[in-house]
Amino acid sequence: ATLAAALDLDLFTALGDETLGADELAVRCGGRPDAVATLCRSLAAQGLLTERAGRFRTPRAVARLLDARSPDAVGVAYRS
């Protein structure tokens, strides 16, 4: 459910190769900052994001599969 929520928000694409706080990411995704923060912490616990000092980043291997701009993205299949 956590991954599905992230894909619905296009969170991995919104992060791209940047490191962002939940507030910044919420603006990009159109989500509530508190909900995006909870989602990001859950994704970090699963190894799908990294977190440092309250800022989140997508690991390169994850971005390759879940950033919609990647030619290898599989997340777009979920949205179809």
mmCIF file of N, CA, C and O in Angstrom:
data_model
loop_
_atom_site.group_PDB
_atom_site.id
_atom_site.type_symbol
_atom_site.label_atom_id
_atom_site.label_comp_id
_atom_site.label_asym_id
_atom_site.label_seq_id
_atom_site.Cartn_x
_atom_site.Cartn_y
_atom_site.Cartn_z
ATOM 1 N N ALA A 1 0.819 -1.200 0.000
ATOM 2 C CA ALA A 1 0.000 0.000 0.000
ATOM 3 C C ALA A 1 0.859 1.260 0.000
ATOM 4 O O ALA A 1 0.492 2.265 -0.602
ATOM 5 N N THR A 2 1.998 1.202 0.680
ATOM 6 C CA THR A 2 2.879 2.367 0.739
ATOM 7 C C THR A 2 3.441 2.683 -0.643
ATOM 8 O O THR A 2 3.435 3.837 -1.065
ATOM 9 N N LEU A 3 3.909 1.668 -1.340
ATOM 10 C CA LEU A 3 4.448 1.874 -2.677
ATOM 11 C C LEU A 3 3.361 2.376 -3.617
ATOM 12 O O LEU A 3 3.589 3.291 -4.419
ATOM 13 N N ALA A 4 2.170 1.827 -3.516
ATOM 14 C CA ALA A 4 1.061 2.275 -4.366
ATOM 15 C C ALA A 4 0.756 3.746 -4.122
ATOM 16 O O ALA A 4 0.520 4.505 -5.067
ATOM 17 N N ALA A 5 0.757 4.162 -2.861
ATOM 18 C CA ALA A 5 0.504 5.574 -2.543
ATOM 19 C C ALA A 5 1.585 6.461 -3.142
ATOM 20 O O ALA A 5 1.292 7.524 -3.704
ATOM 21 N N ALA A 6 2.840 6.027 -3.045
ATOM 22 C CA ALA A 6 3.944 6.812 -3.604
ATOM 23 C C ALA A 6 3.820 6.923 -5.126
ATOM 24 O O ALA A 6 4.060 7.988 -5.702
ATOM 25 N N LEU A 7 3.421 5.834 -5.769
ATOM 26 C CA LEU A 7 3.251 5.867 -7.220
ATOM 27 C C LEU A 7 2.054 6.732 -7.611
ATOM 28 O O LEU A 7 2.114 7.455 -8.611
ATOM 29 N N ASP A 8 0.990 6.684 -6.829
ATOM 30 C CA ASP A 8 -0.171 7.540 -7.103
ATOM 31 C C ASP A 8 0.202 9.018 -7.038
ATOM 32 O O ASP A 8 -0.299 9.827 -7.825
ATOM 33 N N LEU A 9 1.077 9.360 -6.107
ATOM 34 C CA LEU A 9 1.524 10.754 -5.965
ATOM 35 C C LEU A 9 2.653 11.104 -6.933
ATOM 36 O O LEU A 9 3.051 12.258 -7.006
ATOM 37 N N ASP A 10 3.172 10.104 -7.640
ATOM 38 C CA ASP A 10 4.330 10.279 -8.527
ATOM 39 C C ASP A 10 5.527 10.814 -7.733
ATOM 40 O O ASP A 10 6.287 11.657 -8.204
ATOM 41 N N LEU A 11 5.655 10.318 -6.517
ATOM 42 C CA LEU A 11 6.655 10.802 -5.571
ATOM 43 C C LEU A 11 8.085 10.611 -6.058
ATOM 44 O O LEU A 11 8.909 11.506 -5.922
ATOM 45 N N PHE A 12 8.389 9.468 -6.642
ATOM 46 C CA PHE A 12 9.764 9.205 -7.078
ATOM 47 C C PHE A 12 10.171 10.122 -8.225
ATOM 48 O O PHE A 12 11.309 10.574 -8.301
ATOM 49 N N THR A 13 9.234 10.426 -9.093
ATOM 50 C CA THR A 13 9.512 11.357 -10.186
ATOM 51 C C THR A 13 9.657 12.766 -9.634
ATOM 52 O O THR A 13 10.532 13.525 -10.075
ATOM 53 N N ALA A 14 8.826 13.129 -8.668
ATOM 54 C CA ALA A 14 8.911 14.464 -8.058
ATOM 55 C C ALA A 14 10.252 14.664 -7.355
ATOM 56 O O ALA A 14 10.821 15.756 -7.395
ATOM 57 N N LEU A 15 10.774 13.612 -6.739
ATOM 58 C CA LEU A 15 12.079 13.712 -6.093
ATOM 59 C C LEU A 15 13.202 13.782 -7.122
ATOM 60 O O LEU A 15 14.156 14.520 -6.942
ATOM 61 N N GLY A 16 13.059 13.013 -8.185
ATOM 62 C CA GLY A 16 14.126 12.979 -9.183
ATOM 63 C C GLY A 16 15.440 12.625 -8.526
ATOM 64 O O GLY A 16 15.519 11.713 -7.719
ATOM 65 N N ASP A 17 16.486 13.388 -8.835
ATOM 66 C CA ASP A 17 17.795 13.132 -8.219
ATOM 67 C C ASP A 17 18.105 14.161 -7.141
ATOM 68 O O ASP A 17 19.252 14.368 -6.768
ATOM 69 N N GLU A 18 17.064 14.804 -6.629
ATOM 70 C CA GLU A 18 17.237 15.813 -5.590
ATOM 71 C C GLU A 18 17.032 15.224 -4.200
ATOM 72 O O GLU A 18 16.485 14.138 -4.047
ATOM 73 N N THR A 19 17.449 15.960 -3.201
ATOM 74 C CA THR A 19 17.201 15.638 -1.802
ATOM 75 C C THR A 19 16.261 16.713 -1.277
ATOM 76 O O THR A 19 16.601 17.891 -1.301
ATOM 77 N N LEU A 20 15.065 16.311 -0.852
ATOM 78 C CA LEU A 20 14.045 17.271 -0.460
ATOM 79 C C LEU A 20 13.442 16.935 0.894
ATOM 80 O O LEU A 20 13.357 15.763 1.267
ATOM 81 N N GLY A 21 12.971 17.955 1.574
ATOM 82 C CA GLY A 21 12.195 17.761 2.787
ATOM 83 C C GLY A 21 10.763 17.419 2.411
ATOM 84 O O GLY A 21 10.324 17.653 1.277
ATOM 85 N N ALA A 22 10.023 16.882 3.364
ATOM 86 C CA ALA A 22 8.640 16.481 3.106
ATOM 87 C C ALA A 22 7.780 17.666 2.680
ATOM 88 O O ALA A 22 6.897 17.511 1.836
ATOM 89 N N ASP A 23 8.010 18.846 3.248
ATOM 90 C CA ASP A 23 7.213 20.021 2.872
ATOM 91 C C ASP A 23 7.395 20.363 1.399
ATOM 92 O O ASP A 23 6.426 20.611 0.680
ATOM 93 N N GLU A 24 8.648 20.371 0.948
ATOM 94 C CA GLU A 24 8.934 20.668 -0.462
ATOM 95 C C GLU A 24 8.329 19.596 -1.370
ATOM 96 O O GLU A 24 7.757 19.902 -2.415
ATOM 97 N N LEU A 25 8.480 18.367 -0.959
ATOM 98 C CA LEU A 25 7.976 17.255 -1.757
ATOM 99 C C LEU A 25 6.449 17.272 -1.812
ATOM 100 O O LEU A 25 5.854 16.999 -2.861
ATOM 101 N N ALA A 26 5.815 17.626 -0.714
ATOM 102 C CA ALA A 26 4.351 17.712 -0.682
ATOM 103 C C ALA A 26 3.843 18.740 -1.688
ATOM 104 O O ALA A 26 2.831 18.509 -2.359
ATOM 105 N N VAL A 27 4.537 19.854 -1.815
ATOM 106 C CA VAL A 27 4.142 20.874 -2.791
ATOM 107 C C VAL A 27 4.224 20.292 -4.201
ATOM 108 O O VAL A 27 3.310 20.461 -5.012
ATOM 109 N N ARG A 28 5.291 19.577 -4.491
ATOM 110 C CA ARG A 28 5.463 18.993 -5.826
ATOM 111 C C ARG A 28 4.441 17.904 -6.130
ATOM 112 O O ARG A 28 4.034 17.734 -7.276
ATOM 113 N N CYS A 29 4.061 17.142 -5.102
ATOM 114 C CA CYS A 29 3.147 16.009 -5.288
ATOM 115 C C CYS A 29 1.683 16.383 -5.090
ATOM 116 O O CYS A 29 0.801 15.594 -5.424
ATOM 117 N N GLY A 30 1.438 17.520 -4.499
ATOM 118 C CA GLY A 30 0.068 17.903 -4.207
ATOM 119 C C GLY A 30 -0.511 17.173 -3.004
ATOM 120 O O GLY A 30 -1.718 16.990 -2.913
ATOM 121 N N GLY A 31 0.351 16.754 -2.095
ATOM 122 C CA GLY A 31 -0.102 16.049 -0.893
ATOM 123 C C GLY A 31 0.008 16.920 0.346
ATOM 124 O O GLY A 31 0.574 18.014 0.301
ATOM 125 N N ARG A 32 -0.532 16.433 1.442
ATOM 126 C CA ARG A 32 -0.406 17.134 2.727
ATOM 127 C C ARG A 32 0.988 16.861 3.289
ATOM 128 O O ARG A 32 1.447 15.711 3.292
ATOM 129 N N PRO A 33 1.676 17.885 3.777
ATOM 130 C CA PRO A 33 3.042 17.695 4.287
ATOM 131 C C PRO A 33 3.162 16.612 5.356
ATOM 132 O O PRO A 33 4.100 15.816 5.312
ATOM 133 N N ASP A 34 2.226 16.539 6.296
ATOM 134 C CA ASP A 34 2.323 15.524 7.346
ATOM 135 C C ASP A 34 2.156 14.116 6.776
ATOM 136 O O ASP A 34 2.859 13.186 7.165
ATOM 137 N N ALA A 35 1.251 13.963 5.821
ATOM 138 C CA ALA A 35 1.037 12.651 5.199
ATOM 139 C C ALA A 35 2.232 12.250 4.340
ATOM 140 O O ALA A 35 2.648 11.083 4.347
ATOM 141 N N VAL A 36 2.795 13.206 3.610
ATOM 142 C CA VAL A 36 3.969 12.919 2.775
ATOM 143 C C VAL A 36 5.162 12.556 3.661
ATOM 144 O O VAL A 36 5.917 11.635 3.347
ATOM 145 N N ALA A 37 5.316 13.233 4.791
ATOM 146 C CA ALA A 37 6.407 12.906 5.718
ATOM 147 C C ALA A 37 6.266 11.480 6.241
ATOM 148 O O ALA A 37 7.239 10.718 6.270
ATOM 149 N N THR A 38 5.060 11.100 6.628
ATOM 150 C CA THR A 38 4.812 9.738 7.114
ATOM 151 C C THR A 38 5.082 8.715 6.011
ATOM 152 O O THR A 38 5.725 7.680 6.244
ATOM 153 N N LEU A 39 4.614 9.007 4.809
ATOM 154 C CA LEU A 39 4.846 8.122 3.672
ATOM 155 C C LEU A 39 6.335 7.972 3.391
ATOM 156 O O LEU A 39 6.841 6.855 3.211
ATOM 157 N N CYS A 40 7.060 9.070 3.394
ATOM 158 C CA CYS A 40 8.502 9.025 3.105
ATOM 159 C C CYS A 40 9.264 8.254 4.169
ATOM 160 O O CYS A 40 10.176 7.486 3.847
ATOM 161 N N ARG A 41 8.895 8.428 5.429
ATOM 162 C CA ARG A 41 9.561 7.661 6.494
ATOM 163 C C ARG A 41 9.300 6.169 6.327
ATOM 164 O O ARG A 41 10.185 5.342 6.524
ATOM 165 N N SER A 42 8.100 5.815 5.934
ATOM 166 C CA SER A 42 7.770 4.410 5.691
ATOM 167 C C SER A 42 8.567 3.866 4.504
ATOM 168 O O SER A 42 9.097 2.751 4.563
ATOM 169 N N LEU A 43 8.651 4.653 3.440
ATOM 170 C CA LEU A 43 9.440 4.232 2.283
ATOM 171 C C LEU A 43 10.915 4.102 2.634
ATOM 172 O O LEU A 43 11.602 3.190 2.151
ATOM 173 N N ALA A 44 11.409 4.982 3.486
ATOM 174 C CA ALA A 44 12.805 4.903 3.927
ATOM 175 C C ALA A 44 13.036 3.631 4.749
ATOM 176 O O ALA A 44 14.064 2.967 4.599
ATOM 177 N N ALA A 45 12.079 3.279 5.587
ATOM 178 C CA ALA A 45 12.202 2.058 6.391
ATOM 179 C C ALA A 45 12.238 0.814 5.505
ATOM 180 O O ALA A 45 12.839 -0.196 5.874
ATOM 181 N N GLN A 46 11.623 0.915 4.329
ATOM 182 C CA GLN A 46 11.612 -0.206 3.384
ATOM 183 C C GLN A 46 12.810 -0.177 2.427
ATOM 184 O O GLN A 46 12.940 -1.048 1.571
ATOM 185 N N GLY A 47 13.647 0.853 2.533
ATOM 186 C CA GLY A 47 14.811 0.962 1.665
ATOM 187 C C GLY A 47 14.522 1.592 0.315
ATOM 188 O O GLY A 47 15.380 1.591 -0.570
ATOM 189 N N LEU A 48 13.318 2.142 0.139
ATOM 190 C CA LEU A 48 12.967 2.760 -1.145
ATOM 191 C C LEU A 48 13.340 4.229 -1.215
ATOM 192 O O LEU A 48 13.362 4.820 -2.303
ATOM 193 N N LEU A 49 13.633 4.842 -0.077
ATOM 194 C CA LEU A 49 14.180 6.195 0.009
ATOM 195 C C LEU A 49 15.280 6.177 1.053
ATOM 196 O O LEU A 49 15.320 5.283 1.901
ATOM 197 N N THR A 50 16.149 7.164 1.003
ATOM 198 C CA THR A 50 17.093 7.378 2.093
ATOM 199 C C THR A 50 16.670 8.655 2.798
ATOM 200 O O THR A 50 16.076 9.547 2.187
ATOM 201 N N GLU A 51 16.963 8.726 4.086
ATOM 202 C CA GLU A 51 16.622 9.909 4.867
ATOM 203 C C GLU A 51 17.837 10.370 5.641
ATOM 204 O O GLU A 51 18.525 9.574 6.265
ATOM 205 N N ARG A 52 18.084 11.663 5.568
ATOM 206 C CA ARG A 52 19.159 12.264 6.347
ATOM 207 C C ARG A 52 18.673 13.630 6.794
ATOM 208 O O ARG A 52 18.309 14.461 5.957
ATOM 209 N N ALA A 53 18.641 13.825 8.085
ATOM 210 C CA ALA A 53 18.246 15.109 8.677
ATOM 211 C C ALA A 53 16.876 15.580 8.172
ATOM 212 O O ALA A 53 16.687 16.753 7.863
ATOM 213 N N GLY A 54 15.943 14.636 8.060
ATOM 214 C CA GLY A 54 14.593 14.996 7.651
ATOM 215 C C GLY A 54 14.416 15.294 6.173
ATOM 216 O O GLY A 54 13.387 15.795 5.755
ATOM 217 N N ARG A 55 15.435 14.958 5.388
ATOM 218 C CA ARG A 55 15.369 15.161 3.937
ATOM 219 C C ARG A 55 15.481 13.797 3.269
ATOM 220 O O ARG A 55 16.169 12.912 3.751
ATOM 221 N N PHE A 56 14.793 13.663 2.150
ATOM 222 C CA PHE A 56 14.669 12.358 1.496
ATOM 223 C C PHE A 56 15.271 12.373 0.103
ATOM 224 O O PHE A 56 15.256 13.383 -0.591
ATOM 225 N N ARG A 57 15.768 11.210 -0.287
ATOM 226 C CA ARG A 57 16.376 11.031 -1.607
ATOM 227 C C ARG A 57 16.057 9.624 -2.088
ATOM 228 O O ARG A 57 15.970 8.691 -1.299
ATOM 229 N N THR A 58 15.907 9.470 -3.392
ATOM 230 C CA THR A 58 15.676 8.155 -3.973
ATOM 231 C C THR A 58 17.023 7.536 -4.343
ATOM 232 O O THR A 58 17.787 8.135 -5.106
ATOM 233 N N PRO A 59 17.332 6.345 -3.832
ATOM 234 C CA PRO A 59 18.562 5.671 -4.257
ATOM 235 C C PRO A 59 18.537 5.431 -5.771
ATOM 236 O O PRO A 59 17.476 5.219 -6.366
ATOM 237 N N ARG A 60 19.681 5.470 -6.383
ATOM 238 C CA ARG A 60 19.794 5.353 -7.841
ATOM 239 C C ARG A 60 19.103 4.108 -8.391
ATOM 240 O O ARG A 60 18.395 4.176 -9.392
ATOM 241 N N ALA A 61 19.289 2.964 -7.745
ATOM 242 C CA ALA A 61 18.680 1.719 -8.240
ATOM 243 C C ALA A 61 17.158 1.783 -8.182
ATOM 244 O O ALA A 61 16.478 1.250 -9.062
ATOM 245 N N VAL A 62 16.621 2.439 -7.167
ATOM 246 C CA VAL A 62 15.170 2.583 -7.040
ATOM 247 C C VAL A 62 14.655 3.570 -8.088
ATOM 248 O O VAL A 62 13.638 3.317 -8.751
ATOM 249 N N ALA A 63 15.350 4.677 -8.239
ATOM 250 C CA ALA A 63 14.935 5.690 -9.227
ATOM 251 C C ALA A 63 14.902 5.097 -10.632
ATOM 252 O O ALA A 63 14.002 5.408 -11.418
ATOM 253 N N ARG A 64 15.827 4.226 -10.920
ATOM 254 C CA ARG A 64 15.877 3.598 -12.243
ATOM 255 C C ARG A 64 14.564 2.884 -12.570
ATOM 256 O O ARG A 64 14.118 2.877 -13.711
ATOM 257 N N LEU A 65 13.933 2.321 -11.544
ATOM 258 C CA LEU A 65 12.705 1.554 -11.766
ATOM 259 C C LEU A 65 11.422 2.333 -11.485
ATOM 260 O O LEU A 65 10.372 1.998 -12.030
ATOM 261 N N LEU A 66 11.487 3.366 -10.645
ATOM 262 C CA LEU A 66 10.256 4.019 -10.203
ATOM 263 C C LEU A 66 10.113 5.486 -10.603
ATOM 264 O O LEU A 66 9.040 6.057 -10.434
ATOM 265 N N ASP A 67 11.159 6.110 -11.116
ATOM 266 C CA ASP A 67 11.056 7.478 -11.637
ATOM 267 C C ASP A 67 10.491 7.362 -13.056
ATOM 268 O O ASP A 67 11.088 6.716 -13.917
ATOM 269 N N ALA A 68 9.346 7.959 -13.286
ATOM 270 C CA ALA A 68 8.662 7.829 -14.582
ATOM 271 C C ALA A 68 9.511 8.316 -15.756
ATOM 272 O O ALA A 68 9.260 7.929 -16.889
ATOM 273 N N ARG A 69 10.517 9.125 -15.491
ATOM 274 C CA ARG A 69 11.377 9.616 -16.578
ATOM 275 C C ARG A 69 12.431 8.603 -17.003
ATOM 276 O O ARG A 69 13.077 8.777 -18.033
ATOM 277 N N SER A 70 12.616 7.552 -16.222
ATOM 278 C CA SER A 70 13.609 6.540 -16.541
ATOM 279 C C SER A 70 13.092 5.630 -17.652
ATOM 280 O O SER A 70 11.936 5.195 -17.618
ATOM 281 N N PRO A 71 13.945 5.297 -18.625
ATOM 282 C CA PRO A 71 13.514 4.367 -19.676
ATOM 283 C C PRO A 71 13.228 2.965 -19.136
ATOM 284 O O PRO A 71 12.544 2.178 -19.791
ATOM 285 N N ASP A 72 13.725 2.668 -17.948
ATOM 286 C CA ASP A 72 13.523 1.348 -17.340
ATOM 287 C C ASP A 72 12.393 1.344 -16.303
ATOM 288 O O ASP A 72 12.216 0.359 -15.595
ATOM 289 N N ALA A 73 11.641 2.424 -16.221
ATOM 290 C CA ALA A 73 10.606 2.546 -15.180
ATOM 291 C C ALA A 73 9.538 1.468 -15.322
ATOM 292 O O ALA A 73 9.030 1.230 -16.400
ATOM 293 N N VAL A 74 9.234 0.854 -14.196
ATOM 294 C CA VAL A 74 8.164 -0.124 -14.150
ATOM 295 C C VAL A 74 6.935 0.449 -13.428
ATOM 296 O O VAL A 74 5.858 -0.113 -13.513
ATOM 297 N N GLY A 75 7.135 1.534 -12.715
ATOM 298 C CA GLY A 75 6.034 2.166 -12.001
ATOM 299 C C GLY A 75 4.937 2.640 -12.923
ATOM 300 O O GLY A 75 3.756 2.667 -12.549
ATOM 301 N N VAL A 76 5.279 2.989 -14.176
ATOM 302 C CA VAL A 76 4.259 3.456 -15.117
ATOM 303 C C VAL A 76 3.282 2.334 -15.452
ATOM 304 O O VAL A 76 2.125 2.598 -15.729
ATOM 305 N N ALA A 77 3.721 1.102 -15.377
ATOM 306 C CA ALA A 77 2.821 -0.030 -15.636
ATOM 307 C C ALA A 77 1.741 -0.101 -14.559
ATOM 308 O O ALA A 77 0.611 -0.460 -14.826
ATOM 309 N N TYR A 78 2.107 0.269 -13.341
ATOM 310 C CA TYR A 78 1.140 0.285 -12.244
ATOM 311 C C TYR A 78 0.032 1.283 -12.518
ATOM 312 O O TYR A 78 -1.127 1.025 -12.233
ATOM 313 N N ARG A 79 0.360 2.410 -13.100
ATOM 314 C CA ARG A 79 -0.611 3.479 -13.313
ATOM 315 C C ARG A 79 -1.529 3.201 -14.497
ATOM 316 O O ARG A 79 -2.530 3.849 -14.664
ATOM 317 N N SER A 80 -1.209 2.240 -15.327
ATOM 318 C CA SER A 80 -2.008 1.941 -16.511
ATOM 319 C C SER A 80 -3.278 1.192 -16.171
ATOM 320 O O SER A 80 -3.407 0.539 -15.204
#
